[in-house]
Amino acid sequence: MFDGHTALGFCMVLAIILFATKVIGLIFRRLGLPQVLGYIIAGILIGPAIFGDPLGEHGFALIGVQGKPYWCFLYLPDDSTVLSVFSKIGVLLLMFSTGLETNLKELKSTGLTAVLIALAGVFLPLVLGILISLPFGNIGLGTANMYRCVFIGTILTATSVAITVSVLKELGKINTKLGTTIVSAAIIDDVIGIVLLSVVTGIAKAGAGEDLTGFAWFKAQWWGTVIMIIAFFAVAVLAGWGFSKLFKWLDKRWPNTHRIPVFSLAVCFLYSWVAEEVFGVADITGAFFAGVVLSTVHRASAYTDKKVEVNTYAIFAPVFFANIGISSITFVGLNPSILLFAVLAVFMGLIGKIVGCGAVCKAFKYNLRESAIGGVGMMARGEVALIVTATVTSTALGPNALPPEFMIMTVLLILVSSILTPILLKVLYGREKPSAGDGTAVEPVTETVAEEPAQEGANQ
Amino acid sequence: MFDGHTALGFCMVLAIILFATKVIGLIFRRLGLPQVLGYIIAGILIGPAIFGDPLGEHGFALIGVQGKPYWCFLYLPDDSTVLSVFSKIGVLLLMFSTGLETNLKELKSTGLTAVLIALAGVFLPLVLGILISLPFGNIGLGTANMYRCVFIGTILTATSVAITVSVLKELGKINTKLGTTIVSAAIIDDVIGIVLLSVVTGIAKAGAGEDLTGFAWFKAQWWGTVIMIIAFFAVAVLAGWGFSKLFKWLDKRWPNTHRIPVFSLAVCFLYSWVAEEVFGVADITGAFFAGVVLSTVHRASAYTDKKVEVNTYAIFAPVFFANIGISSITFVGLNPSILLFAVLAVFMGLIGKIVGCGAVCKAFKYNLRESAIGGVGMMARGEVALIVTATVTSTALGPNALPPEFMIMTVLLILVSSILTPILLKVLYGREKPSAGDGTAVEPVTETVAEEPAQEGANQ
């Protein structure tokens, strides 16, 4: 009905997205579910997925695509750059924010246990994900599509720091030895997952490239991809050292809390762009490492400031998640095979974390109950899994890209894991003897979920 | 060289704009000039205006337009929707923020003097602006283009609240009787200016419309325009009453500082869209009145919160001003007649405020020196003048639109007025006897400009 692609029309699209995501996000938070799921559901509701009836002519959508056979209140062109720009900024800020929370100095002191838990928690789901994909040649996976099988494995790797922190906090276990180890492992897990994603998508892109010459040819070889990734990390660290010097100087010269965050944002976009355009590394990797590098600046004062400010810019993050619901999720191509696969993959994803992380805990002399807690505590998935899925289903990967139907799997994974994690943890901690020697006083801390600063970057 | 229209490419465009506006904005603030001027200069520098050499083939621009004969680092298509969406959001948030600061209850108590000062300060520059335009038929004004003459007058009307507050604060006169009267008058001035702009652009659009039927025909008549404007105000107030009830209830039910601002933002966009699409009133008027209506909610606690949050979203405001520099300012069509006219119009704009506002002060028993202060204090122009100029030069107005060359006049007006206002006020206040009965202690308050929360919405 109305054009949502003019400047003012898009403001109205934005108003609808902001309103819907806030309302449904709020309801989800009340239900103890991750807000990001609420954002996606909001997108599904306002987009054409359910009521759009793309097969008939009688459907409707609040926000739809131009020329489709359903009535829509605001229509966007099929390749709406504006919506994709807002989504892109949202995902970059989310990764930037995740990077900012990866405090390198703190991680150094967490020791070997966390690193090994993280490694096992990445490795086992990755392998199980690949294995479960092999028999499913009928839905576009299988041995003929090895890249896609690896993508499925990669999606299953990243633990959600936000949900883990939020549940442990609620149980009053965040400051125990096991609690801090789990949180550290979840953070390291992000770093490994992002590097893995860069390598995997880099190689998949390389596999799709043909008829290239010179530098483009070099980048398209698998060894070229690996070299460029290493080169990017070297340049990122070097440039980051320069930026951190510059920011420290700026802050000393003109103390002002408002300037640094805007410059940080510019650095985040610069890193993302250089990563993708120059080094052929995924842009979200660039944003993530911009965050990691800048997290070393102004640890005491400006750190929190920056974080808050970045979260505030998260008008963009809801758009990213809602856009998954509006543009990526459709129930048309869905068949029983995909649903069966999704259920199995979710199961493998959960088992992989519990067994992998639990086994490492057991090897480090935790008892069986504590090892189970370590495994279950690493089980929750969240926005990073969505971001990885969005990246590996992106058309930029050419024929190797995962078909968008698999987004359902990720949504299911987040839903199931975020319901099970708090329930199982409560049961496991419930068995604890009152005089448990966890290294902290066992007091019944019962903060409500609503008051927590968790679910970073998506919590407005 | 690189495509600035892809999602990631635009992030890089944004990085360049944010970086350039912050650096040059900072320099301008050090020089005691309005930051918004710095933002425009930043846009001129990174855009093709100076180095782009659009007549030859040897120019370059950091951000340029696709297919133009200069080399550019990032190119955008000629009708870049993304840049215009960011600009639009920027200008709507600026007007929303201006509206939020128009505290109706406070204004009620300021009395007749401020209202009359504001009225005189709108009327005289408007008339002088029209008169000075009449002889300039050679540059597209004159009696054959009466709409444009009225636009010139309208541009000259709005006093900058931000600059006025900032200068009075620096002189330590903000809490004197004359000081508060000037600030109130500057705020009322915004309201009158916005209503004037709505009527004027509405009628100009009506004058351009042909071959319309039904509701569109009705809206295109001058009396239809006036009726729709009145209808919009009625609906805006009624809906605002509902929203303010809803927000109060939400706030009581779930006290949370983060939700209200996002809903406010959605309301701002909704008002803007409804104003333009349904009532044919300028979208910035909608945003402004959304701010006025919501300023009555949560005066004590959430007000500041909302304001800060809105200012934080001002990643968009710098884009609006920089885009004026990138897209609207060009020195190609500039000729001596336009420059002569600009100088004369600026002179009229300043004289109109000094004489109009000063005369009202004199009539209200202020002495000559105080009346001069009242006039000079209302003289500063800022972002609203830019927004009005951007609106009346918009292509949406069809053949009645002001040619974009006149943006130079507005830039000159802001530059001259913001240099002269503090100098003249210092001289005028300097003549004050030490025992001045201004109703306040005369202490040498010398806050630095850098610490002020002024220049609203554009001060990150």
Coordinates of C-alpha atoms in Angstrom, one line a residue, chain B residues 36-449:
Chain B
V36 CA 26.8 21.8 13.2
L37 CA 28.8 24.2 11.0
G38 CA 31.8 21.9 11.6
Y39 CA 29.7 18.9 10.5
I40 CA 28.7 20.7 7.3
I41 CA 32.4 21.6 6.6
A42 CA 33.3 18.0 7.2
G43 CA 30.7 17.0 4.6
I44 CA 32.1 19.6 2.1
L45 CA 35.6 18.2 2.6
I46 CA 34.8 14.5 2.2
G47 CA 32.3 15.1 -0.6
P48 CA 32.9 16.3 -4.1
A49 CA 32.2 20.0 -3.6
I50 CA 35.8 21.3 -3.4
F51 CA 38.2 18.7 -4.7
G52 CA 35.6 16.9 -6.9
D53 CA 36.2 19.2 -9.8
P54 CA 32.9 18.3 -11.5
L55 CA 33.8 20.3 -14.6
G56 CA 37.1 18.6 -15.3
E57 CA 38.2 15.0 -14.9
H58 CA 41.0 15.3 -12.4
G59 CA 39.1 15.8 -9.1
F60 CA 38.6 13.3 -6.3
A61 CA 36.3 12.8 -3.4
L62 CA 36.2 10.4 -0.5
I63 CA 32.5 10.0 -0.9
G64 CA 31.1 10.7 -4.4
V65 CA 28.4 9.9 -6.8
Q66 CA 28.5 7.0 -9.2
G67 CA 29.2 7.9 -12.8
K68 CA 30.6 11.4 -12.1
P69 CA 33.8 12.5 -13.9
Y70 CA 35.9 12.5 -10.7
W71 CA 37.7 9.6 -8.9
C72 CA 36.1 8.7 -5.7
F73 CA 37.0 6.3 -2.9
L74 CA 33.4 5.2 -2.2
Y75 CA 30.7 5.9 -4.7
L76 CA 27.0 6.0 -4.0
P77 CA 24.2 6.0 -6.6
D78 CA 22.7 9.4 -7.5
D79 CA 19.5 8.7 -5.5
S80 CA 21.1 6.9 -2.5
T81 CA 18.2 5.9 -0.4
V82 CA 20.4 4.8 2.5
L83 CA 22.1 8.1 3.0
S84 CA 18.8 9.9 2.7
V85 CA 17.2 7.5 5.3
F86 CA 20.0 8.3 7.8
S87 CA 19.6 12.0 7.1
K88 CA 15.9 11.8 7.5
I89 CA 16.2 10.0 10.8
G90 CA 18.8 12.6 11.9
V91 CA 16.5 15.5 11.1
L92 CA 13.5 13.8 12.7
L93 CA 15.4 13.1 15.9
L94 CA 16.7 16.7 16.0
M95 CA 13.2 18.0 15.7
F96 CA 11.9 15.4 18.2
S97 CA 14.6 16.5 20.6
T98 CA 13.7 20.2 20.1
G99 CA 10.1 19.3 20.8
L100 CA 11.0 17.4 24.0
E101 CA 12.7 20.5 25.3
T102 CA 9.6 22.6 24.7
N103 CA 8.2 22.0 28.1
L104 CA 4.6 23.3 27.8
K105 CA 4.0 23.7 31.6
E106 CA 7.1 25.8 32.0
L107 CA 6.3 27.9 28.9
K108 CA 2.8 28.7 30.4
S109 CA 4.4 30.6 33.2
T110 CA 6.8 32.7 31.1
G111 CA 4.1 35.2 30.3
L112 CA 3.2 37.6 27.5
T113 CA 6.6 39.2 27.1
A114 CA 8.3 36.1 25.7
V115 CA 5.4 35.4 23.4
L116 CA 5.5 38.9 22.0
I117 CA 9.2 38.9 21.6
A118 CA 9.0 35.6 19.7
L119 CA 6.2 36.8 17.5
A120 CA 8.0 40.0 16.6
G121 CA 11.2 38.0 16.1
V122 CA 9.4 35.8 13.6
F123 CA 7.4 38.5 11.9
L124 CA 10.1 41.1 11.1
P125 CA 12.7 38.7 9.6
L126 CA 9.9 37.1 7.6
V127 CA 8.8 40.3 6.1
L128 CA 12.3 41.6 5.6
G129 CA 13.3 38.3 4.0
I130 CA 10.4 38.5 1.5
L131 CA 11.1 42.2 0.7
I132 CA 14.8 41.6 0.1
S133 CA 14.0 38.7 -2.3
L134 CA 11.7 40.8 -4.5
P135 CA 14.4 42.5 -6.5
F136 CA 16.3 39.3 -7.2
G137 CA 14.4 37.9 -10.1
N138 CA 17.7 37.1 -11.8
I139 CA 18.5 34.3 -9.4
G140 CA 15.1 32.7 -9.4
L141 CA 13.3 34.8 -6.7
G142 CA 11.3 38.0 -7.4
T143 CA 7.6 38.5 -7.8
A144 CA 7.3 35.6 -10.3
N145 CA 8.4 33.2 -7.6
M146 CA 6.5 34.4 -4.6
Y147 CA 6.7 31.0 -2.8
R148 CA 10.5 31.1 -2.9
C149 CA 10.5 34.7 -1.5
V150 CA 8.3 33.5 1.4
F151 CA 10.7 30.5 1.9
I152 CA 13.7 32.9 2.2
G153 CA 11.7 34.8 4.9
T154 CA 10.8 31.6 6.7
I155 CA 14.5 30.5 6.8
L156 CA 15.3 33.7 8.6
T157 CA 12.8 33.2 11.4
A158 CA 14.1 30.5 13.8
T159 CA 16.4 31.5 16.6
S160 CA 18.8 28.8 17.8
V161 CA 17.9 27.8 21.4
A162 CA 21.1 25.9 21.8
I163 CA 23.4 28.7 20.9
T164 CA 21.4 31.3 22.9
V165 CA 21.5 29.1 26.0
S166 CA 25.2 28.4 25.6
V167 CA 26.2 32.1 25.3
L168 CA 24.0 33.3 28.1
K169 CA 25.4 30.5 30.3
E170 CA 28.9 31.5 29.5
L171 CA 28.2 35.0 30.5
G172 CA 26.4 33.8 33.7
K173 CA 23.2 35.6 32.7
I174 CA 21.0 32.5 32.0
N175 CA 19.1 32.8 35.3
T176 CA 18.4 36.5 35.1
K177 CA 14.9 37.7 34.4
L178 CA 15.9 38.9 30.9
G179 CA 17.9 35.7 30.4
T180 CA 14.9 33.3 31.0
T181 CA 12.7 35.6 28.9
I182 CA 15.1 35.4 26.0
V183 CA 15.3 31.6 26.3
S184 CA 11.5 31.2 26.5
A185 CA 11.1 33.4 23.5
A186 CA 13.6 31.4 21.6
I187 CA 11.7 28.2 22.3
I188 CA 8.3 29.7 21.4
D189 CA 10.0 31.0 18.3
D190 CA 10.7 27.4 17.2
V191 CA 7.0 26.5 17.6
I192 CA 5.8 29.5 15.5
G193 CA 8.6 28.8 13.0
I194 CA 7.5 25.2 12.5
V195 CA 3.9 26.0 12.2
L196 CA 4.7 28.7 9.7
L197 CA 6.9 26.3 7.7
S198 CA 4.1 23.7 7.6
V199 CA 1.6 26.3 6.3
V200 CA 4.0 27.7 3.8
T201 CA 5.2 24.4 2.4
G202 CA 1.7 23.0 2.4
I203 CA 0.4 25.9 0.3
A204 CA 3.5 25.7 -2.0
K205 CA 2.9 22.0 -2.6
A206 CA -0.8 22.8 -3.2
G207 CA 0.2 25.5 -5.7
A208 CA 2.3 22.9 -7.6
G209 CA -0.4 20.2 -7.7
E210 CA -2.5 19.8 -10.8
D211 CA -5.1 17.3 -12.1
L212 CA -5.9 16.0 -8.7
T213 CA -9.2 14.5 -7.6
G214 CA -10.9 13.7 -4.3
F215 CA -8.9 13.8 -1.1
A216 CA -5.7 14.7 -2.9
W217 CA -7.5 17.6 -4.5
F218 CA -8.9 18.7 -1.2
K219 CA -5.4 18.6 0.4
A220 CA -4.0 20.6 -2.5
Q221 CA -6.2 23.6 -1.9
W222 CA -4.8 26.3 0.3
W223 CA -7.8 26.2 2.6
G224 CA -7.6 22.4 2.5
T225 CA -4.0 22.6 3.6
V226 CA -4.9 24.8 6.5
I227 CA -7.8 22.5 7.5
M228 CA -5.5 19.5 7.4
I229 CA -2.9 21.2 9.5
I230 CA -5.5 22.1 12.1
A231 CA -6.8 18.5 11.9
F232 CA -3.3 17.1 12.4
F233 CA -2.7 19.2 15.5
A234 CA -6.0 18.1 16.9
V235 CA -5.2 14.4 16.3
A236 CA -1.6 14.8 17.5
V237 CA -2.8 16.2 20.8
L238 CA -5.5 13.6 21.2
A239 CA -3.2 10.7 20.3
G240 CA -0.5 12.2 22.5
W241 CA -2.9 12.2 25.4
G242 CA -3.4 8.5 24.8
F243 CA 0.3 7.7 24.4
S244 CA 1.2 9.7 27.5
K245 CA -1.5 7.6 29.5
L246 CA -0.1 4.4 28.0
F247 CA 3.5 5.4 28.8
K248 CA 2.6 6.3 32.4
W249 CA 0.9 3.0 32.8
L250 CA 3.8 1.0 31.3
D251 CA 6.2 2.9 33.5
K252 CA 4.2 2.1 36.6
R253 CA 3.6 -1.6 35.6
W254 CA 7.2 -2.4 34.7
P255 CA 9.6 0.3 35.9
N256 CA 12.5 0.1 33.5
T257 CA 14.4 3.1 32.1
H258 CA 15.2 1.5 28.8
R259 CA 11.9 0.8 27.3
I260 CA 10.2 4.2 27.2
P261 CA 12.9 5.8 24.9
V262 CA 12.5 3.1 22.2
F263 CA 8.7 3.5 22.3
S264 CA 9.1 7.2 22.1
L265 CA 11.3 6.8 19.1
A266 CA 8.6 4.7 17.4
V267 CA 6.0 7.3 18.3
C268 CA 8.3 10.0 16.8
F269 CA 8.5 8.1 13.5
L270 CA 4.8 7.3 13.5
Y271 CA 3.9 11.0 14.0
S272 CA 6.2 12.1 11.2
W273 CA 4.9 9.5 8.8
V274 CA 1.2 10.2 9.6
A275 CA 1.8 14.0 9.4
E276 CA 3.2 13.7 5.9
E277 CA 1.3 10.8 4.4
V278 CA -2.1 11.3 5.8
F279 CA -2.3 15.0 6.6
G280 CA 0.1 16.4 4.1
V281 CA 1.9 18.3 6.9
A282 CA 5.8 18.4 6.8
D283 CA 7.2 15.3 8.5
I284 CA 9.5 17.4 10.7
T285 CA 6.4 19.1 12.1
G286 CA 5.1 15.6 13.1
A287 CA 8.4 14.8 14.8
F288 CA 8.5 18.1 16.6
F289 CA 4.9 17.7 18.0
A290 CA 5.6 14.1 19.0
G291 CA 8.4 15.7 21.1
V292 CA 6.1 18.4 22.5
V293 CA 3.4 15.9 23.4
L294 CA 5.8 13.4 25.1
S295 CA 7.6 16.2 27.0
T296 CA 4.6 16.2 29.3
V297 CA 5.2 12.6 30.4
H298 CA 7.5 11.8 33.3
R299 CA 8.8 15.3 33.8
A300 CA 10.8 14.5 36.9
S301 CA 12.7 11.3 36.2
A302 CA 12.5 9.9 32.7
Y303 CA 12.6 13.3 30.9
T304 CA 16.4 13.7 31.2
D305 CA 16.8 10.0 30.4
K306 CA 14.8 10.3 27.2
K307 CA 16.7 13.4 26.2
V308 CA 20.1 11.8 26.7
E309 CA 19.0 8.7 24.9
V310 CA 17.7 10.7 22.0
N311 CA 21.0 12.6 21.9
T312 CA 22.8 9.3 21.9
Y313 CA 21.0 8.1 18.9
A314 CA 22.5 11.2 17.3
I315 CA 24.8 9.0 15.2
F316 CA 22.2 10.1 12.7
A317 CA 22.3 13.9 13.3
P318 CA 25.9 14.2 12.1
V319 CA 25.0 12.3 9.0
F320 CA 22.2 14.9 8.3
F321 CA 24.6 17.8 8.5
A322 CA 27.4 16.1 6.7
N323 CA 25.0 15.1 4.0
I324 CA 24.2 18.8 3.5
G325 CA 27.9 19.3 2.8
I326 CA 28.2 16.2 0.6
S327 CA 25.0 16.4 -1.4
S328 CA 23.6 19.9 -1.3
I329 CA 26.5 22.3 -1.3
T330 CA 28.2 23.0 -4.6
F331 CA 30.2 26.0 -5.7
V332 CA 29.6 25.4 -9.4
G333 CA 26.3 27.3 -9.8
L334 CA 27.4 30.1 -7.4
N335 CA 27.5 33.6 -8.9
P336 CA 28.1 37.1 -7.6
S337 CA 24.3 37.8 -7.5
I338 CA 23.7 34.9 -5.2
L339 CA 26.6 35.9 -2.9
L340 CA 25.4 39.5 -2.9
F341 CA 21.8 38.3 -2.1
A342 CA 23.2 36.0 0.7
V343 CA 25.0 38.9 2.4
L344 CA 22.0 41.1 2.2
A345 CA 19.6 38.4 3.5
V346 CA 21.9 37.6 6.4
F347 CA 22.0 41.4 7.2
M348 CA 18.2 41.5 7.1
G349 CA 17.9 38.4 9.2
L350 CA 20.1 39.9 12.0
I351 CA 18.6 43.4 11.8
G352 CA 15.1 41.9 11.9
K353 CA 15.7 40.0 15.1
I354 CA 17.5 42.9 16.8
V355 CA 14.9 45.5 15.9
G356 CA 11.8 43.2 16.3
C357 CA 12.7 41.6 19.6
G358 CA 14.5 44.7 20.9
A359 CA 11.4 46.9 20.3
V360 CA 9.1 44.5 22.2
C361 CA 11.6 44.6 25.1
K362 CA 11.6 48.4 25.1
A363 CA 7.8 48.4 25.1
F364 CA 7.9 46.3 28.2
K365 CA 9.9 48.9 30.1
Y366 CA 13.4 47.5 29.7
N367 CA 16.0 50.2 29.2
L368 CA 17.8 50.7 25.9
R369 CA 20.8 48.5 26.8
E370 CA 18.6 45.7 28.1
S371 CA 16.4 45.9 25.0
A372 CA 19.5 45.7 22.8
I373 CA 20.5 42.5 24.8
G374 CA 17.0 41.1 24.2
G375 CA 17.4 41.7 20.4
V376 CA 21.0 40.5 20.1
G377 CA 20.2 37.5 22.3
M378 CA 17.6 36.3 19.8
M379 CA 19.9 36.8 16.9
A380 CA 21.7 33.4 16.8
R381 CA 20.6 30.8 14.2
G382 CA 21.5 27.1 14.2
E383 CA 20.3 23.7 13.2
V384 CA 16.6 24.7 12.8
A385 CA 17.5 27.2 10.1
L386 CA 19.4 24.4 8.3
I387 CA 16.5 22.0 8.7
V388 CA 14.1 24.6 7.3
T389 CA 16.4 25.3 4.4
A390 CA 16.7 21.6 3.7
T391 CA 12.9 21.3 3.7
V392 CA 12.2 24.2 1.4
T393 CA 14.9 23.2 -1.1
S394 CA 13.6 19.6 -1.2
T395 CA 12.5 18.3 -4.6
A396 CA 9.2 17.2 -3.0
L397 CA 8.0 20.8 -3.4
G398 CA 8.3 20.6 -7.2
P399 CA 8.9 23.7 -9.2
N400 CA 8.3 26.0 -6.2
A401 CA 11.3 24.6 -4.3
L402 CA 14.1 26.9 -3.6
P403 CA 17.2 26.1 -5.7
P404 CA 19.9 24.4 -3.5
E405 CA 22.4 27.2 -4.0
F406 CA 20.6 29.1 -1.2
M407 CA 22.0 26.7 1.4
I408 CA 25.1 29.0 1.3
M409 CA 23.0 31.8 2.7
T410 CA 21.9 29.7 5.7
V411 CA 25.5 28.6 6.4
L412 CA 26.6 32.2 6.2
L413 CA 23.7 33.3 8.5
I414 CA 24.7 30.7 11.1
L415 CA 28.4 31.6 10.9
V416 CA 28.0 35.3 11.2
S417 CA 25.3 35.2 13.8
S418 CA 27.2 32.8 16.0
I419 CA 30.3 34.9 15.8
L420 CA 28.6 38.2 16.5
T421 CA 26.1 37.1 19.2
P422 CA 28.7 36.4 22.0
I423 CA 30.9 39.4 21.0
L424 CA 28.0 41.8 21.1
L425 CA 26.4 40.4 24.2
K426 CA 29.8 40.6 26.1
V427 CA 30.1 44.3 25.0
L428 CA 26.5 45.0 26.1
Y429 CA 26.7 43.2 29.4
G430 CA 30.1 44.8 30.0
R431 CA 28.5 48.2 30.2
E432 CA 26.3 47.0 33.0
K433 CA 26.8 48.8 36.3
P434 CA 28.3 46.4 39.0
S435 CA 25.2 46.8 41.1
A436 CA 22.8 45.9 38.3
G437 CA 19.3 45.1 39.6
D438 CA 18.8 42.2 37.3
G439 CA 17.4 40.1 40.1
T440 CA 20.5 37.9 40.5
A441 CA 24.0 38.1 42.0
V442 CA 26.5 39.3 39.4
E443 CA 29.2 36.8 39.8
P444 CA 31.8 36.0 37.2
V445 CA 30.6 32.6 36.1
T446 CA 33.0 31.4 33.4
E447 CA 32.0 27.9 32.5
T448 CA 33.8 26.8 29.4
V449 CA 31.7 26.2 26.3

